[in-house]
mmCIF file of C-alpha atoms (C1' of nucleotides) and ligand atoms in Angstrom:
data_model
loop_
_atom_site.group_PDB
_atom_site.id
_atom_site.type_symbol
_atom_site.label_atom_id
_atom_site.label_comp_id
_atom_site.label_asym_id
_atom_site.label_seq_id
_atom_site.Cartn_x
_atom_site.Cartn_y
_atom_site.Cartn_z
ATOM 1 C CA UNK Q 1 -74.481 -111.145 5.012
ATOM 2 C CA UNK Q 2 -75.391 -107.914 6.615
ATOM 3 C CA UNK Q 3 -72.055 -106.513 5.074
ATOM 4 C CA UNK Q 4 -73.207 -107.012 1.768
ATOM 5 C CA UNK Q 5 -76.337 -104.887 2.076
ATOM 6 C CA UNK Q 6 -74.239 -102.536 3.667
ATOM 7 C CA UNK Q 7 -71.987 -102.951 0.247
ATOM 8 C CA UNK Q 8 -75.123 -102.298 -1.861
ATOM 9 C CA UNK Q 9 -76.743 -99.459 -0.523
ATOM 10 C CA UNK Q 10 -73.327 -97.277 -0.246
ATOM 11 C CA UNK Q 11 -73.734 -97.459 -3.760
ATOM 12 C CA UNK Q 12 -77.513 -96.981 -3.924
ATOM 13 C CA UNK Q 13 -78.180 -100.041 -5.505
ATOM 14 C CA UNK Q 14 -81.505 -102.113 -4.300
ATOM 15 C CA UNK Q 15 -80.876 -104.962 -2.210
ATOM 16 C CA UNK Q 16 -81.929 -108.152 -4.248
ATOM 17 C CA UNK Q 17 -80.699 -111.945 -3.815
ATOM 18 C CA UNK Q 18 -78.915 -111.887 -7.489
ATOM 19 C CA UNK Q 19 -77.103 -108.966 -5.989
ATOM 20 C CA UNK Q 20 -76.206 -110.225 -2.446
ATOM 21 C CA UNK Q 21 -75.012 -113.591 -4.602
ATOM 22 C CA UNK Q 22 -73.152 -112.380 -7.209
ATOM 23 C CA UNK Q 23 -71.189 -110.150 -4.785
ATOM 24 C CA UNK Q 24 -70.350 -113.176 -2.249
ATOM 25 C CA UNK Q 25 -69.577 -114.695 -4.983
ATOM 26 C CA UNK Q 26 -66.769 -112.335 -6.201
ATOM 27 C CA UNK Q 27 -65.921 -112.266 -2.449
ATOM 28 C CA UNK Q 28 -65.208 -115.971 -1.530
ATOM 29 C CA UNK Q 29 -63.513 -116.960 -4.493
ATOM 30 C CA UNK Q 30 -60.782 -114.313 -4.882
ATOM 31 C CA UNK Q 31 -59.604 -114.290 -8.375
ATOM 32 C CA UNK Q 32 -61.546 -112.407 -11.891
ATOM 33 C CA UNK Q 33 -64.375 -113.757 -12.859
ATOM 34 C CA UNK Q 34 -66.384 -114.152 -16.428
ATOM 35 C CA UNK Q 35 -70.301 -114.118 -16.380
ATOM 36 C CA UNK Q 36 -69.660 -117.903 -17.376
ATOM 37 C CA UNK Q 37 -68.094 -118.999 -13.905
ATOM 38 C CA UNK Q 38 -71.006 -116.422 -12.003
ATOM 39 C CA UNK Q 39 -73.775 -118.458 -14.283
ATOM 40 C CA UNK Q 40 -71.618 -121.889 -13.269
ATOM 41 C CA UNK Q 41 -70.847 -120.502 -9.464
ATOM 42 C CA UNK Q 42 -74.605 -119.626 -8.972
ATOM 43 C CA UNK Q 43 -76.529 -122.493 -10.818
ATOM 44 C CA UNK Q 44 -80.262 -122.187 -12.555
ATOM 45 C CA UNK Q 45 -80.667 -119.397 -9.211
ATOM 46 C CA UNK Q 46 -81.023 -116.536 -12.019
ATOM 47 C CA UNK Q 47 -81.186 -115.655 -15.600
ATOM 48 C CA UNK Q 48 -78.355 -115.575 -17.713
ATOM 49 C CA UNK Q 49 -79.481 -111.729 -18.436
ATOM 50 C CA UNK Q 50 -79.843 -110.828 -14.817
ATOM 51 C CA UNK Q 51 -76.358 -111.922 -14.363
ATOM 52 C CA UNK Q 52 -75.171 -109.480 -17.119
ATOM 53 C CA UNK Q 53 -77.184 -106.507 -16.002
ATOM 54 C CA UNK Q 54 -75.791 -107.165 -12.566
ATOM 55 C CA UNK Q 55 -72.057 -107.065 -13.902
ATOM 56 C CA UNK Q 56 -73.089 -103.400 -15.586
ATOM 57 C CA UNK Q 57 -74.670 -102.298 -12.439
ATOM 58 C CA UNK Q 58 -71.427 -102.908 -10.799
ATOM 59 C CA UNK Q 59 -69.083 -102.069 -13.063
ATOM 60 C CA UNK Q 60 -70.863 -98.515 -13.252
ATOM 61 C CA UNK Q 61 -71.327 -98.133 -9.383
ATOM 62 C CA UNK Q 62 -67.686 -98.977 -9.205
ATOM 63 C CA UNK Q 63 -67.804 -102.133 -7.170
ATOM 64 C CA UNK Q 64 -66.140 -104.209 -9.848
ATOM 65 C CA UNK Q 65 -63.994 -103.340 -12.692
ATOM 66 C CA UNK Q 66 -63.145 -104.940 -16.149
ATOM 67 C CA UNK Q 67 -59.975 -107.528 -16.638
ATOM 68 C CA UNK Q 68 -58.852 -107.865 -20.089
ATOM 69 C CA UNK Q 69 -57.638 -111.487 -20.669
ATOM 70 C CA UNK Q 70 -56.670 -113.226 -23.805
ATOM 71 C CA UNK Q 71 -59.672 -115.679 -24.014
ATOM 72 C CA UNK Q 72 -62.162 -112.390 -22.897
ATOM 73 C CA UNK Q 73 -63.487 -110.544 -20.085
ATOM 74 C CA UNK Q 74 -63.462 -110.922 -16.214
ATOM 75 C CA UNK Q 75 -64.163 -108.651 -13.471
ATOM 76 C CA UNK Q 76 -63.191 -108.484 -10.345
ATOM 77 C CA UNK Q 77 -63.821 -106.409 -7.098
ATOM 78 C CA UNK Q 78 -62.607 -103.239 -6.718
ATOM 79 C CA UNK Q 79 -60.428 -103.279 -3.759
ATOM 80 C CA UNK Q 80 -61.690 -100.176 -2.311
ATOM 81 C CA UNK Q 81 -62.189 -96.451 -3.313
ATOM 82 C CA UNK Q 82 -63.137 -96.762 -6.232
ATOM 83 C CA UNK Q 83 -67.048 -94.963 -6.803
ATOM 84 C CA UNK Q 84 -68.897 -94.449 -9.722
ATOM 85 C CA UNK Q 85 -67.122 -91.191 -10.376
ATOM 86 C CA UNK Q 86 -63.672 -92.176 -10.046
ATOM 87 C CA UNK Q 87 -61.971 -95.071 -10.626
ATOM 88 C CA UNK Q 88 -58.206 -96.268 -9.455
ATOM 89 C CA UNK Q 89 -56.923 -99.457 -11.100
ATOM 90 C CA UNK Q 90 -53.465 -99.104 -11.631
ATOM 91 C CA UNK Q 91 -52.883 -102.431 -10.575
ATOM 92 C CA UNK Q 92 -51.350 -105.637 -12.361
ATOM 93 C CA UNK Q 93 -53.402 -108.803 -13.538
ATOM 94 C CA UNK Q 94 -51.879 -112.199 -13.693
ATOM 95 C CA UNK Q 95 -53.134 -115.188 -15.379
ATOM 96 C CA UNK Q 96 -51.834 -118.625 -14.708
ATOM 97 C CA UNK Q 97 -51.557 -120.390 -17.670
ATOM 98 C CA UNK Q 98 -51.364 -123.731 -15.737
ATOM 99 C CA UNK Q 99 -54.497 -123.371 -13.258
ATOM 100 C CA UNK Q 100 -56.540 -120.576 -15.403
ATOM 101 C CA UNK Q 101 -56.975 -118.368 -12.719
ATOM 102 C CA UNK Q 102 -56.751 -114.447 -13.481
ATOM 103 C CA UNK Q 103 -55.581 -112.341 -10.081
ATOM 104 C CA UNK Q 104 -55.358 -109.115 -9.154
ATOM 105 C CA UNK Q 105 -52.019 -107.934 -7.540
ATOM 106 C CA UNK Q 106 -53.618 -105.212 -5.692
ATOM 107 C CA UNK Q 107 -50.017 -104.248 -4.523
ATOM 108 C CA UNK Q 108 -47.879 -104.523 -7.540
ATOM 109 C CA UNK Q 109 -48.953 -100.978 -9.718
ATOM 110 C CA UNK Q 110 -48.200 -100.253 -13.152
ATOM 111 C CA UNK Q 111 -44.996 -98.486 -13.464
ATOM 112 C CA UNK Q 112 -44.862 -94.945 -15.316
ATOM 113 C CA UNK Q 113 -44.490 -94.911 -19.070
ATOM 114 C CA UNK Q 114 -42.960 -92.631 -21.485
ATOM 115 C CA UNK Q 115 -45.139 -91.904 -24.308
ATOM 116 C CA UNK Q 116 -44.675 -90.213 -27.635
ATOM 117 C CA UNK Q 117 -45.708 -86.889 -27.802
ATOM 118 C CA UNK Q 118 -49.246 -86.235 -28.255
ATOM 119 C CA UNK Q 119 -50.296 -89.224 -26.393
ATOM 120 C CA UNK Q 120 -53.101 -88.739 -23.537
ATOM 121 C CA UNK Q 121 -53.173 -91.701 -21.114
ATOM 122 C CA UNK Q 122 -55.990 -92.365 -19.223
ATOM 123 C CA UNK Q 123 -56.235 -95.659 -18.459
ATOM 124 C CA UNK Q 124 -53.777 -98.791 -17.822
ATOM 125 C CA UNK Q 125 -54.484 -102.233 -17.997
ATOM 126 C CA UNK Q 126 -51.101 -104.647 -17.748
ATOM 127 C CA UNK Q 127 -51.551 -108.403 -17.967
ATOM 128 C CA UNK Q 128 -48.855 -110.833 -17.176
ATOM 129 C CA UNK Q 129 -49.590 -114.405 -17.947
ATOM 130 C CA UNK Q 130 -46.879 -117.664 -16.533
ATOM 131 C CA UNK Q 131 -47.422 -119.700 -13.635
ATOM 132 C CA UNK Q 132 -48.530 -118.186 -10.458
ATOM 133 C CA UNK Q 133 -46.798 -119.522 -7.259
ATOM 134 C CA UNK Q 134 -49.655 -122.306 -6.534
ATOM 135 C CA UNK Q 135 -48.684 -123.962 -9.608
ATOM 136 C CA UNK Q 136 -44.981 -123.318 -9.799
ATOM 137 C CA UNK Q 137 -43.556 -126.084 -7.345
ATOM 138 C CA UNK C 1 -48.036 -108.153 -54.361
ATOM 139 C CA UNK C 2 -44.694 -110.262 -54.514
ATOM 140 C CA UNK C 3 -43.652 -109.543 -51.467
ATOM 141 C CA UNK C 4 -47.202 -110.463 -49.664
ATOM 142 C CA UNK C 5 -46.339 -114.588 -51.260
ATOM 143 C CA UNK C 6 -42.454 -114.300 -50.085
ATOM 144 C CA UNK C 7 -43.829 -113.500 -46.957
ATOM 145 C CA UNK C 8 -46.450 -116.287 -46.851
ATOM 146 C CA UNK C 9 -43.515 -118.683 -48.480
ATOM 147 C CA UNK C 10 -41.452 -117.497 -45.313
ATOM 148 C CA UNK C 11 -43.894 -119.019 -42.874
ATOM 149 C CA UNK C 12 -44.114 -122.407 -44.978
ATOM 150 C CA UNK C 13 -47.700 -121.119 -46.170
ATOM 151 C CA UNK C 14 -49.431 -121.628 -49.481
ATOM 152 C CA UNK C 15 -50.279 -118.161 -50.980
ATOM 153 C CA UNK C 16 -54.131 -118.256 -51.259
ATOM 154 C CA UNK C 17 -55.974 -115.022 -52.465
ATOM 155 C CA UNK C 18 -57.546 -115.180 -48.809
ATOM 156 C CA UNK C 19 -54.251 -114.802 -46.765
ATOM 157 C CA UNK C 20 -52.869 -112.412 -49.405
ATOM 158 C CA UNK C 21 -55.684 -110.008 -48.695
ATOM 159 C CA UNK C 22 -55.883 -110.741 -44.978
ATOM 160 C CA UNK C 23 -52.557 -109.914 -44.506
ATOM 161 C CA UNK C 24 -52.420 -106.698 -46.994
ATOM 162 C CA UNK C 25 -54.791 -105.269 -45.282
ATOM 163 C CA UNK C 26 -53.139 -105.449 -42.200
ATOM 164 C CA UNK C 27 -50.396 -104.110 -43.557
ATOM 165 C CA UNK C 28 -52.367 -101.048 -45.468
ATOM 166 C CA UNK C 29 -54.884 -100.115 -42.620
ATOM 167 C CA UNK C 30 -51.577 -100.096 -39.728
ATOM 168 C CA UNK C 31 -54.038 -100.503 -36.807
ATOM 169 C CA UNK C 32 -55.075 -103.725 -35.282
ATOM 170 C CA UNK C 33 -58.135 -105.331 -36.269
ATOM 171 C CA UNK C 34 -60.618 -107.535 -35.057
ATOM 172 C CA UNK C 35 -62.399 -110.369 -37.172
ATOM 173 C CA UNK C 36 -64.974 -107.841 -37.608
ATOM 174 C CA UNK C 37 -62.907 -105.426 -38.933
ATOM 175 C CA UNK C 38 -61.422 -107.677 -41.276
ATOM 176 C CA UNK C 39 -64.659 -109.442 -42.885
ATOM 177 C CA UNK C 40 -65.604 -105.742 -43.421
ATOM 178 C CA UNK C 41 -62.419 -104.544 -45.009
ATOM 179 C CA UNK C 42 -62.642 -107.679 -47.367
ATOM 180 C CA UNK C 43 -66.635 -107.561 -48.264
ATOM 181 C CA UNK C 44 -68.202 -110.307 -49.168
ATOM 182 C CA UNK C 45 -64.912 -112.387 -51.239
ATOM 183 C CA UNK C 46 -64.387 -115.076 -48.382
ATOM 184 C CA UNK C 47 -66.159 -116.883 -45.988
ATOM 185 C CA UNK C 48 -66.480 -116.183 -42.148
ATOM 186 C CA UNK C 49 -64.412 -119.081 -41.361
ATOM 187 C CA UNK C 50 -62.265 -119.087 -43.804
ATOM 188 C CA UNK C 51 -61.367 -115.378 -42.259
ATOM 189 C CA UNK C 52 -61.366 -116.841 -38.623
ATOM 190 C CA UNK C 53 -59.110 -120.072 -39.780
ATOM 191 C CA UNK C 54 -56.398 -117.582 -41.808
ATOM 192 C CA UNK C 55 -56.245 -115.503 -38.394
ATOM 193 C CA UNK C 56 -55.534 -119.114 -36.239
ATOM 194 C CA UNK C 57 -53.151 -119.668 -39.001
ATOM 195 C CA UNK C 58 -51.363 -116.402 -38.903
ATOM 196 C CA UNK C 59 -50.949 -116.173 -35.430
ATOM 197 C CA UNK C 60 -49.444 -119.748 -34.733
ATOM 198 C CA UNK C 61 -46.783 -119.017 -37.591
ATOM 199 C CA UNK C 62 -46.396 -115.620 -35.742
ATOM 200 C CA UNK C 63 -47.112 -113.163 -38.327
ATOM 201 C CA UNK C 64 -49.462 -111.361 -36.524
ATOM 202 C CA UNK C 65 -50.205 -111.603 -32.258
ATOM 203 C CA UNK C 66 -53.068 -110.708 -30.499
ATOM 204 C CA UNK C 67 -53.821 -107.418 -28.999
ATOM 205 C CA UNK C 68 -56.069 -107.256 -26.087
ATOM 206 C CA UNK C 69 -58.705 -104.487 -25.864
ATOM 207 C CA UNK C 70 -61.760 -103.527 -23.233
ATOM 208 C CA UNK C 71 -63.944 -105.006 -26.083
ATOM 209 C CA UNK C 72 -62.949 -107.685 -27.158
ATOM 210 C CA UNK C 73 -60.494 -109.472 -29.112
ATOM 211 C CA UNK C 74 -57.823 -107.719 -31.728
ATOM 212 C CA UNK C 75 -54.655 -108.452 -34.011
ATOM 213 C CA UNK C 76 -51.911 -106.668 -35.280
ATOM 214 C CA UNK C 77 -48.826 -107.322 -37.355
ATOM 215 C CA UNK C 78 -46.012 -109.234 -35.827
ATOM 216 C CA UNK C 79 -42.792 -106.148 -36.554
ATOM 217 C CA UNK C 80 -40.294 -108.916 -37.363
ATOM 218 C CA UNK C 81 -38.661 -111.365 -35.532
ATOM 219 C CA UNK C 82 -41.608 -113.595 -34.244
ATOM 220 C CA UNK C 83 -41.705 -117.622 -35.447
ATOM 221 C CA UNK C 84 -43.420 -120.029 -34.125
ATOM 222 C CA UNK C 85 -40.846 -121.151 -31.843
ATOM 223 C CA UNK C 86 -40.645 -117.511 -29.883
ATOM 224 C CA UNK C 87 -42.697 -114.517 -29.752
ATOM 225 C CA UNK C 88 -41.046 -110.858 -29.109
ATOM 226 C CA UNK C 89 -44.395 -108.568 -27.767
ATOM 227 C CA UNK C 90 -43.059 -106.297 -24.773
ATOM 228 C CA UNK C 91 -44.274 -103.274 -26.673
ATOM 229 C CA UNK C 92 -47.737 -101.413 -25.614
ATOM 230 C CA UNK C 93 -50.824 -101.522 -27.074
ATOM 231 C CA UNK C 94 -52.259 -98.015 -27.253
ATOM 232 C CA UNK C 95 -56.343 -97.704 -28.091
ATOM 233 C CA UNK C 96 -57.569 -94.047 -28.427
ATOM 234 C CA UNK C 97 -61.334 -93.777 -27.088
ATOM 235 C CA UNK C 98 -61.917 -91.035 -29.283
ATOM 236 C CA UNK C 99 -61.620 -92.665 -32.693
ATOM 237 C CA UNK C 100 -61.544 -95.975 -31.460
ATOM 238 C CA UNK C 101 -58.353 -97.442 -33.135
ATOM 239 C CA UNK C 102 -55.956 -99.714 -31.156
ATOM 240 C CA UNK C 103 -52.483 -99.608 -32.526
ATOM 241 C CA UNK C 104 -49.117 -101.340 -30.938
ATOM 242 C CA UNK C 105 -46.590 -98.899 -30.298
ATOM 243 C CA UNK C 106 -43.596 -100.918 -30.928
ATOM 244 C CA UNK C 107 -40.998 -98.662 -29.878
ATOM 245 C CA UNK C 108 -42.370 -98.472 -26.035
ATOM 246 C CA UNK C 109 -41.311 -101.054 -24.094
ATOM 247 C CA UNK C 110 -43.554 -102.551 -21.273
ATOM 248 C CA UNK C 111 -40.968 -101.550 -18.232
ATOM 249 C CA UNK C 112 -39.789 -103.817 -15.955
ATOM 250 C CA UNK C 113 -41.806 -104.783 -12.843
ATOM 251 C CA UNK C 114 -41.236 -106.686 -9.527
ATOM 252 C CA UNK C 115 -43.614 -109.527 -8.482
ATOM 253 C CA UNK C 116 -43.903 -111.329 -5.303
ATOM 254 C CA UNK C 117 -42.031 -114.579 -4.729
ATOM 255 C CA UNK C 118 -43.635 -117.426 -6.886
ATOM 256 C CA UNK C 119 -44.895 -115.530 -10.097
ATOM 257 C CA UNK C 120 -42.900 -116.899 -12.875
ATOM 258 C CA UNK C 121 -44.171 -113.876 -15.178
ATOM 259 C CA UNK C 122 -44.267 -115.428 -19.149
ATOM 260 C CA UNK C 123 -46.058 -113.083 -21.684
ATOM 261 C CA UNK C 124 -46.613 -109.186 -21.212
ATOM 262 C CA UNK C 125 -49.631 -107.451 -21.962
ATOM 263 C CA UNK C 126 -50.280 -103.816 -21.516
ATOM 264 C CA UNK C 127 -52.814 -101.941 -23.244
ATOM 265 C CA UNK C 128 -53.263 -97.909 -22.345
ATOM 266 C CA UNK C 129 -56.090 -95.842 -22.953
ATOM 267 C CA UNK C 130 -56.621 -92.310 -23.362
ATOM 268 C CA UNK C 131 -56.354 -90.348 -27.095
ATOM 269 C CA UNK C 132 -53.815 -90.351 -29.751
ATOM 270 C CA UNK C 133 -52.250 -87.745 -31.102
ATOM 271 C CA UNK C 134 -54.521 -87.641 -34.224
ATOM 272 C CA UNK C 135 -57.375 -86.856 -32.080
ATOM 273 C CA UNK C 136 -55.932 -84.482 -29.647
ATOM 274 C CA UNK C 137 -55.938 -81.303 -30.755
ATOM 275 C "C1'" DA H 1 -100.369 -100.734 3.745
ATOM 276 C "C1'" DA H 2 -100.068 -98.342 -0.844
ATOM 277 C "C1'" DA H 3 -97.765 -96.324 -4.622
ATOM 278 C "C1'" DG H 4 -94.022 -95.579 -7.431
ATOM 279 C "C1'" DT H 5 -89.804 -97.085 -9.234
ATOM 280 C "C1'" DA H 6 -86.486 -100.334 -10.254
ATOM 281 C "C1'" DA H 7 -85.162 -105.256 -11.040
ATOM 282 C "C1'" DT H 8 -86.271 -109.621 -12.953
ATOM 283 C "C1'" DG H 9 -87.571 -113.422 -16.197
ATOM 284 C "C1'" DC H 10 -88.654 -114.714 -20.561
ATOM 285 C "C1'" DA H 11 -88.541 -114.605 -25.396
ATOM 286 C "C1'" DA H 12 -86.524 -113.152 -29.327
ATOM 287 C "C1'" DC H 13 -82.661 -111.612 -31.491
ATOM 288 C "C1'" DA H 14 -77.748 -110.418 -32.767
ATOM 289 C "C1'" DA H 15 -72.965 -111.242 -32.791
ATOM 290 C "C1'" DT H 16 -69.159 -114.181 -32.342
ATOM 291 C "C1'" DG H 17 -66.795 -118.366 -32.687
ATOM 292 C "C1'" DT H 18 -66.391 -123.632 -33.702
ATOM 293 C "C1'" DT H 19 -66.959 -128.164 -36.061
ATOM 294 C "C1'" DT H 20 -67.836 -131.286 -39.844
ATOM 295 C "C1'" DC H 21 -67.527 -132.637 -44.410
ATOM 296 C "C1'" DA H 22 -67.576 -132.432 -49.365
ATOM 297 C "C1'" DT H 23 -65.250 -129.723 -52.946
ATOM 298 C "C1'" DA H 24 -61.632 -126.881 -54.807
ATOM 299 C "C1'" DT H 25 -56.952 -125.355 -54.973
ATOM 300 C "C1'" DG H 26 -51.847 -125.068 -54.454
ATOM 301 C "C1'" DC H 27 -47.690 -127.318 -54.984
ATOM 302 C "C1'" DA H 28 -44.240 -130.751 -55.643
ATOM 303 C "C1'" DA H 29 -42.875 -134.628 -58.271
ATOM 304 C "C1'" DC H 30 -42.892 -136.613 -62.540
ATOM 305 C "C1'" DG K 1 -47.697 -129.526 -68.691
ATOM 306 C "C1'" DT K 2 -49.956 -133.243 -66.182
ATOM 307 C "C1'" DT K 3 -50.814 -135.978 -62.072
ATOM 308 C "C1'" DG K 4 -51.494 -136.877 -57.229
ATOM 309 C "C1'" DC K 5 -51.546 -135.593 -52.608
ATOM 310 C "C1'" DA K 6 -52.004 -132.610 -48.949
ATOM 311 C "C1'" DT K 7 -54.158 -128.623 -47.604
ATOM 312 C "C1'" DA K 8 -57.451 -124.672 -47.812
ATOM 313 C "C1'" DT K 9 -62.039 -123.339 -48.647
ATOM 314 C "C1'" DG K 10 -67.231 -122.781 -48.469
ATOM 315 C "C1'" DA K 11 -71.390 -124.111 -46.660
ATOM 316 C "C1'" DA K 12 -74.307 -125.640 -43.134
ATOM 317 C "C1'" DA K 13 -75.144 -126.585 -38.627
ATOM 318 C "C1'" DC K 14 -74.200 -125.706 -34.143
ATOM 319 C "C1'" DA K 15 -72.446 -123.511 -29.716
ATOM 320 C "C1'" DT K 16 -71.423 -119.599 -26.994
ATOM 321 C "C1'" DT K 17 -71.831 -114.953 -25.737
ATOM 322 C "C1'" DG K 18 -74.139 -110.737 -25.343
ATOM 323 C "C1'" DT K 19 -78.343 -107.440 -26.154
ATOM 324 C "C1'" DT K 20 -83.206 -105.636 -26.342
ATOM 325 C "C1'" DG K 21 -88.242 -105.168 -25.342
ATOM 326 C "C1'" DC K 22 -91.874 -105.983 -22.455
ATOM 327 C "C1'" DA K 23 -94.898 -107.811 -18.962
ATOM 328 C "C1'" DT K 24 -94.538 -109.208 -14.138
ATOM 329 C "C1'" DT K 25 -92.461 -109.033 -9.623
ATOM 330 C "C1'" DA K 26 -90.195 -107.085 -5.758
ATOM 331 C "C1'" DC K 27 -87.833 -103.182 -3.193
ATOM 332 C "C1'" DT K 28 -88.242 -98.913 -0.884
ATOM 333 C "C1'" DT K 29 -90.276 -94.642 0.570
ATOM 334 C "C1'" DT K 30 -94.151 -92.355 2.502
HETATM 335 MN MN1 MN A 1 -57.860 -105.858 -10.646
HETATM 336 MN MN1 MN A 2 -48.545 -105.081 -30.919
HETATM 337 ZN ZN1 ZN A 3 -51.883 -121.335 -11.221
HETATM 338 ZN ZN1 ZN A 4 -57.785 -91.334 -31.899
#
DNA sequence: AAAGTAATGCAACAATGTTTCATATGCAAC
DNA sequence: GTTGCATATGAAACATTGTTGCATTACTTT
């Protein structure tokens, strides 16, 4: 409770219930999130529009970053060092096809890649979809 | 022109002026496209759904596969190879944040990578970021 | 406690995607 | 070529998702 008004003002955001909420929320259940399971997770508490401005807040201040998935967008807590001016997610994402979820494997990274010639990189965003080991008995 | 219906014929399809065009222009413009992208390309000659119904189609007969982006949903051109029994995508998906266009880079191969015990890892996504060539100078 | 600034709720709107059903079209058989 | 059947289409209605403007409310600093 107290840690997530710690959370906030590190990254000199106002401390406000849809805040504190949406943020436990990404921190109890672990996996990516849409604005559709935050509105479902956190009932009639806020407005739908106060749930997407809060996802923008974050994503700018670096608390939670984007997770492309074939049915559309989650987020998902950045694990740690990552600020508004930098950003490190060279992680993988796996979706479950049998349970839905979307995880981050904060551990596995993205290997290197060749590229063609003239090719910049800047960003990497690798999604694996199967069955993730609570649904593959 | 002829070879648009042998393709369509291929897939067990009936060649309708819609598909022809849908699938011409994906072959003329080479980058992915979204629905957007597509009801533009074609003006005003078919109806929203009719666009969104030829994309469902194309995709299950796997002519074209989707193509994941930070904003939203694209498609591109199956290479060869894909039916609707099995699909053949390790390649990346590059999108250049300069001009905007996504295109699939079908000669870079998504590499190899190691998950923990459990993940039975089915479909590969991975989309980079950065510029393309045509953009940096 | 007061003032200033930032966040919220609400309404209206825009964009995107889906469903239903009557009509039109492609295609195979005759 | 004509016929008949299955399928594709267009139109309307609806559902979902995301954005914008503005008045009100609530943090935070002094
Ligand atoms: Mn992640
Ligand atoms: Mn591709
Ligand atoms: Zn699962
Ligand atoms: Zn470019």
């Amino acid at each position: 409770m107290e840690q997530l008004r710690k959370t906030l003002k590190v990254h000199n955001l106002r401390t406000t219930t849809c805040r504190e909420d949406v943020l436990s929320t990404f921190i109890s259940k672990k996996n990516a999130l849409s604005h559709g399971d935050l509105e479902g997770a956190l009932g009639e508490s806020y407005d739908r529009v106060t749930i997407y401005r809060t996802l923008k807040t974050f994503l700018e201040k670096g608390i939670i970053h984007k997770v492309l998935d074939d049915e559309g967008l989650r987020y998902a807590l950045c694990s740690h060092s990552c600020s508004e001016e930098k950003h490190q997610h060279d992680h993988i994402h796996f979706k479950c096809n049998t349970c839905g979820e979307t995880n981050c494997l904060e551990n596995q990274h993205i290997p290197e890649v060749q590229l063609p010639q003239g090719y910049l990189p800047e960003h990497f965003n690798l999604l694996i979809q199967g069955t993730c080991p609570k649904c593959n008995n």
